[in-house]
PDB file of C-alpha atoms in Angstrom:
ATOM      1  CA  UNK J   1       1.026  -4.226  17.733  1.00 44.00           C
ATOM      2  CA  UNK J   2       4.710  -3.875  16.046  1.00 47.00           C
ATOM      3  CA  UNK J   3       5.873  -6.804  14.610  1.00 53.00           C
ATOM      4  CA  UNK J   4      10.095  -6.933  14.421  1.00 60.00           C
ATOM      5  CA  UNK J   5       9.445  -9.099  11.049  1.00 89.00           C
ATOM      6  CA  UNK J   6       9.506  -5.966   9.174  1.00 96.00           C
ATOM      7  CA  UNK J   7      11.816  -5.888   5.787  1.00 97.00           C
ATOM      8  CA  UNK J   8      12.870  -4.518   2.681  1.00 97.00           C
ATOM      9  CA  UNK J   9      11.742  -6.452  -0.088  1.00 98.00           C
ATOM     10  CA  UNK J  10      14.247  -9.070  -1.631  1.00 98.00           C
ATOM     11  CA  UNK J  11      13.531 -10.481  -5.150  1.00 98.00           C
ATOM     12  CA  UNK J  12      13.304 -13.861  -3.488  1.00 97.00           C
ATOM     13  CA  UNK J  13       9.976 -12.777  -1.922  1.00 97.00           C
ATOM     14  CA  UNK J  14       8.296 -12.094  -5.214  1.00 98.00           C
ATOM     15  CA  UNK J  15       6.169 -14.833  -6.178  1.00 97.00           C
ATOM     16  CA  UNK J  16       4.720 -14.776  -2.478  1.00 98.00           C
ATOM     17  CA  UNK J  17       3.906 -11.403  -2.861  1.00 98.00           C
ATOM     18  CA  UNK J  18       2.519 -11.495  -5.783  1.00 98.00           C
ATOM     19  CA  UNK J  19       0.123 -14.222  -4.682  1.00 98.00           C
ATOM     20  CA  UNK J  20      -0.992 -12.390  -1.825  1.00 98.00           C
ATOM     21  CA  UNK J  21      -1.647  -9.574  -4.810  1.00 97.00           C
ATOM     22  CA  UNK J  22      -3.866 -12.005  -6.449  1.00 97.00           C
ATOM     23  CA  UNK J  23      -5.702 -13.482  -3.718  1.00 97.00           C
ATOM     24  CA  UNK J  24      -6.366 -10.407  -2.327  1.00 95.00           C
ATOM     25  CA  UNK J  25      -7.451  -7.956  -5.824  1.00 92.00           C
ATOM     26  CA  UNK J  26      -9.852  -8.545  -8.768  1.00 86.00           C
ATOM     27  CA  UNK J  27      -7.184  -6.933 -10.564  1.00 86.00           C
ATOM     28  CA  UNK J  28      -3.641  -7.392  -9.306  1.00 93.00           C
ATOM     29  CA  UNK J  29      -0.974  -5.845 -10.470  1.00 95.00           C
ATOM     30  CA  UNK J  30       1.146  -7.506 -12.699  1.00 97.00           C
ATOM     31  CA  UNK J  31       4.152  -9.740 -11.602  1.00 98.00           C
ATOM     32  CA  UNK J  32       6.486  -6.986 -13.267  1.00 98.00           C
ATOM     33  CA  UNK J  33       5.020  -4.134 -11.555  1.00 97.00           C
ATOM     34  CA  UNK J  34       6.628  -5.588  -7.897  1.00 98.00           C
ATOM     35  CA  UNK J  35       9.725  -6.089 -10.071  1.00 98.00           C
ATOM     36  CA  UNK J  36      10.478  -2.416 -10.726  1.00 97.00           C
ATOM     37  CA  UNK J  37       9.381  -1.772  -6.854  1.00 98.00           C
ATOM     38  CA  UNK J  38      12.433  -3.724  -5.921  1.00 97.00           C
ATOM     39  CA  UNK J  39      15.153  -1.708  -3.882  1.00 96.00           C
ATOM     40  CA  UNK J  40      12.590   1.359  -3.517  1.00 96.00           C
ATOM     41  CA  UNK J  41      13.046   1.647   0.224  1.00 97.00           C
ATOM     42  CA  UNK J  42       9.499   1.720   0.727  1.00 97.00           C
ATOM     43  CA  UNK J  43       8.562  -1.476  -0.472  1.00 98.00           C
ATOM     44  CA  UNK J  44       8.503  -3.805   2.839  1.00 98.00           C
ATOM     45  CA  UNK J  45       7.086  -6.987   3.626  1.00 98.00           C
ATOM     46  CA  UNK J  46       6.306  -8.579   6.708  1.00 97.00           C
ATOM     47  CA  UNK J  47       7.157 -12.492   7.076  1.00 94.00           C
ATOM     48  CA  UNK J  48       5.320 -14.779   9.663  1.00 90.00           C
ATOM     49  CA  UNK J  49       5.841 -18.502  10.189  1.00 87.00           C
ATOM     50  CA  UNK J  50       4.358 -19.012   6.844  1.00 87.00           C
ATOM     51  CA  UNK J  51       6.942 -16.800   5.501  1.00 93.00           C
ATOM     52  CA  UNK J  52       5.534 -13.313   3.601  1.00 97.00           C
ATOM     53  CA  UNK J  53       2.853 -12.432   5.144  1.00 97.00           C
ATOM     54  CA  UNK J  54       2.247  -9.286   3.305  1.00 98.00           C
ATOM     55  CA  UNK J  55       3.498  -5.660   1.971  1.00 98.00           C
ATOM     56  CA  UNK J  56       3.677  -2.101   1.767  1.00 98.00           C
ATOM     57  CA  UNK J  57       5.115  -0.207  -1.819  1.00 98.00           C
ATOM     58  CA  UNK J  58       5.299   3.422  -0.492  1.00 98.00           C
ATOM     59  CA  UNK J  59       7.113   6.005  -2.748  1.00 96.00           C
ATOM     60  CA  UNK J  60       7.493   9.533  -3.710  1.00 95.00           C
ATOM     61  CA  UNK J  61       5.980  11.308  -6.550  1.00 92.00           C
ATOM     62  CA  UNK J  62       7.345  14.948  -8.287  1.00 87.00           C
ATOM     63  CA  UNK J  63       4.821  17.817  -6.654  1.00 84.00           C
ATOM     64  CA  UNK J  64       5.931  21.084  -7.205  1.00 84.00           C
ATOM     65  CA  UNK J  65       9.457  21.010  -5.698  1.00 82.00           C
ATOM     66  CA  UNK J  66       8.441  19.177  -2.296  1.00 86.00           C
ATOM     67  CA  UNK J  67       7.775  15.305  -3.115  1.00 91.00           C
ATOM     68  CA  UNK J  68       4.489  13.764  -2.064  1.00 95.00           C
ATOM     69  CA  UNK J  69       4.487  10.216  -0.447  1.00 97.00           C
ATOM     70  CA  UNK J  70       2.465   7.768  -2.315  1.00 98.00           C
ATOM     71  CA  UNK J  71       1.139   4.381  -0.891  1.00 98.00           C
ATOM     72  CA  UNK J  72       0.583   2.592  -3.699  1.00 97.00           C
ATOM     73  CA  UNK J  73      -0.114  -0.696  -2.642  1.00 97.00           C
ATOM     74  CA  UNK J  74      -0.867  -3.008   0.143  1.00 97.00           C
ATOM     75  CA  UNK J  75      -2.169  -6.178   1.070  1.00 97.00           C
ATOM     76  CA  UNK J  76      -2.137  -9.328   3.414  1.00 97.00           C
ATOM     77  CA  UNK J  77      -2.353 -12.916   3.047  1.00 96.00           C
ATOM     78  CA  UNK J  78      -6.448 -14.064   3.628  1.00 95.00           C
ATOM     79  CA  UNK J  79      -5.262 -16.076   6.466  1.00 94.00           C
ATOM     80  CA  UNK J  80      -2.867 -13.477   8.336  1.00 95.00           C
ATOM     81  CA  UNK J  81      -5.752 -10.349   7.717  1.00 93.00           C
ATOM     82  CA  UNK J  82      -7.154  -9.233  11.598  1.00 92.00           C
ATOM     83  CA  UNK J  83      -3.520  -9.635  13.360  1.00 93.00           C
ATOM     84  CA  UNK J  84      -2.302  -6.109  12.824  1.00 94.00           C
ATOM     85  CA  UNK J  85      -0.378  -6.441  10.248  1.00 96.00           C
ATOM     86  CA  UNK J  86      -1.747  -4.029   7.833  1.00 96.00           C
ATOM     87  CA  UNK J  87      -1.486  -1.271  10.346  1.00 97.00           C
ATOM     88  CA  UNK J  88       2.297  -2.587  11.090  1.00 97.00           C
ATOM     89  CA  UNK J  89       3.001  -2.014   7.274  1.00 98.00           C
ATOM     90  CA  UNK J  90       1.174   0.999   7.060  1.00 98.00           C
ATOM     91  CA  UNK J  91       3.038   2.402   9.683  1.00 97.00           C
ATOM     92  CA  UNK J  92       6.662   1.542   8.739  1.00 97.00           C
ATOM     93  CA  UNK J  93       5.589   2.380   4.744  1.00 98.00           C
ATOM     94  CA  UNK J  94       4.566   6.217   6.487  1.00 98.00           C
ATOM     95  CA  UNK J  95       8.010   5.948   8.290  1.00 97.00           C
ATOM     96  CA  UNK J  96      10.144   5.388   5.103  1.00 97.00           C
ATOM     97  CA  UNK J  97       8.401   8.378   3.391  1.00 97.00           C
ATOM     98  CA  UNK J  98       8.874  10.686   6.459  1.00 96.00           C
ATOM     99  CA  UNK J  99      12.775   9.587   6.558  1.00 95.00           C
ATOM    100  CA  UNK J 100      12.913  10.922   2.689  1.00 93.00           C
ATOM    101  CA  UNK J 101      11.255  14.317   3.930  1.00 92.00           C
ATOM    102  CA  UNK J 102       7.872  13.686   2.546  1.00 95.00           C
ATOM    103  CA  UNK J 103       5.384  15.972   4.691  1.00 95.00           C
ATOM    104  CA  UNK J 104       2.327  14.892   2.954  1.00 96.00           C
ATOM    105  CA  UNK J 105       1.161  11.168   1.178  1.00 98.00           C
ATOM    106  CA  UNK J 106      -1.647  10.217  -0.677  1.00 97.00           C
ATOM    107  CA  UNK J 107      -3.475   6.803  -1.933  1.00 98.00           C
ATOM    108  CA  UNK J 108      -6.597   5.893  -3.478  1.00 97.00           C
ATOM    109  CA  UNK J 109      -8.893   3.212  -1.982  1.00 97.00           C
ATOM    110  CA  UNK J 110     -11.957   1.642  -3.594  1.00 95.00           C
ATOM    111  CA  UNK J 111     -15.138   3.309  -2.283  1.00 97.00           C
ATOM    112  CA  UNK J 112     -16.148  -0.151  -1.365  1.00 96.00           C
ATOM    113  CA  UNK J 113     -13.317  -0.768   0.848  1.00 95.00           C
ATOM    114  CA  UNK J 114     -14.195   0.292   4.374  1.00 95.00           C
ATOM    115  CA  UNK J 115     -11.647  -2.163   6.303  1.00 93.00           C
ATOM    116  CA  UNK J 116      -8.789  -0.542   4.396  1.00 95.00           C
ATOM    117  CA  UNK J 117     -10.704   2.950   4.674  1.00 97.00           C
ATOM    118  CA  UNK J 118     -10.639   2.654   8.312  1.00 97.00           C
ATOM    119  CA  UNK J 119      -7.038   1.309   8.594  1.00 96.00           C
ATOM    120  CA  UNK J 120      -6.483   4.674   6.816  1.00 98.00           C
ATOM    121  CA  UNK J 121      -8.016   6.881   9.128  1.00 98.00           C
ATOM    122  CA  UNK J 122      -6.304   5.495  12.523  1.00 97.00           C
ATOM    123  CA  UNK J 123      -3.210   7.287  10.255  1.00 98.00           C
ATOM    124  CA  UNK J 124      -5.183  10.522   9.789  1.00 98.00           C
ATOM    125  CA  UNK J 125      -5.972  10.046   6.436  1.00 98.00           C
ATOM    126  CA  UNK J 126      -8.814  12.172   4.906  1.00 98.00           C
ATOM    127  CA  UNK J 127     -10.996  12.130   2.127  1.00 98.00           C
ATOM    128  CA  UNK J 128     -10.194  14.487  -0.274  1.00 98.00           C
ATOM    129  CA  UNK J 129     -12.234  13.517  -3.814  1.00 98.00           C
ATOM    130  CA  UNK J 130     -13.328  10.979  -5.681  1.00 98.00           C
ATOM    131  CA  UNK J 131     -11.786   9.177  -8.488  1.00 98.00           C
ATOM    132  CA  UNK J 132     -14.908   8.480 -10.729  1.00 98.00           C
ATOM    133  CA  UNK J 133     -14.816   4.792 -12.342  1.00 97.00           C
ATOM    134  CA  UNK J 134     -11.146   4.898 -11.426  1.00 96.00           C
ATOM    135  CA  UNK J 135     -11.119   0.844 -11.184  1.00 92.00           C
ATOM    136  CA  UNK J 136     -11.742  -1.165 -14.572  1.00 90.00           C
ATOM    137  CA  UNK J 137     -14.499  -2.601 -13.212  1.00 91.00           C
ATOM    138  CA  UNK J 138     -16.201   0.838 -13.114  1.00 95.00           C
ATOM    139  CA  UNK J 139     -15.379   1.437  -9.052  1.00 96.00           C
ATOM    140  CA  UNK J 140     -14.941   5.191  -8.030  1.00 97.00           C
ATOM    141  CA  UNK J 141     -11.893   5.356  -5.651  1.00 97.00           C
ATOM    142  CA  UNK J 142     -11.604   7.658  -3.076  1.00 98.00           C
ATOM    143  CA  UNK J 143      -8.109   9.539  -2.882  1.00 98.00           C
ATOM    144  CA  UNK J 144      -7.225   9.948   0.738  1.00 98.00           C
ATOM    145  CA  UNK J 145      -4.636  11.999   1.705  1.00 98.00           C
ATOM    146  CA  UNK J 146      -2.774  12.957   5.514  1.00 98.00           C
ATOM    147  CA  UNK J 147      -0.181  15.067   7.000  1.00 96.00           C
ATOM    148  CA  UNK J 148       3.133  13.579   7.871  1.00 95.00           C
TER     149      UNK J 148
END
């Protein structure tokens, strides 16, 4: 399901996101970390009637020459999660990254996560290692990576 509601994020939409970040995480990122995310391309939200109803920060990292996408974070209000939107963000985050030429993206996912792990792999995303105790609470993560 493609929802139109699909938008770069404005600094107006900030304290919603970041309280999806916290409802959503055991450890959010900070406030400041969405800050520096603003005007990357590949940080989207997706309103609802309830206004922000989650996001996407997708960007590129330095790999030998050829940039590698990144998605670096994404989540979705409690109430809004089995709708589609996740897979909505995940798809337009990929789309961003292919627009800048980016054949390849990674993430990392906690091991525990299988709803997000599964969102991954309707994109083709594969397992490629683990990230021992990657999360402060001691989680491993699992870096998953897929073709573009």
């Amino acid at each position: 399901m493609e929802h139109d509601a699909v938008r770069q994020a404005r600094r107006a939409d900030l304290l919603e996101v970041f309280r999806i970040e916290k409802a959503s995480f055991e450890q959010p990122w900070p406030f400041s970390a969405f800050e520096r995310h603003l005007g990357n391309p590949g940080f989207l939200v997706v309103d609802d009637a309830d206004g922000v109803a989650g996001y996407v920060v997708a960007d590129t990292i330095p790999n030998h020459g050829r940039p590698l996408g990144h998605v670096k974070d994404i989540a979705v209000h409690p109430d809004a999660r089995g709708a589609g939107l996740g897979h909505t963000l995940v798809s337009r985050g990929l789309g961003v990254l292919r627009a800048q030429g980016v054949q390849s993206a990674k993430l990392e996912v906690r091991r525990s996560n299988d709803g997000a792990i599964s969102l991954y792999r309707d994109f083709d995303f594969e397992y490629l290692r683990t990230l021992p105790r990657y999360y402060s609470d001691g989680e491993d993560a699992f870096v998953m990576v897929a073709r573009l």
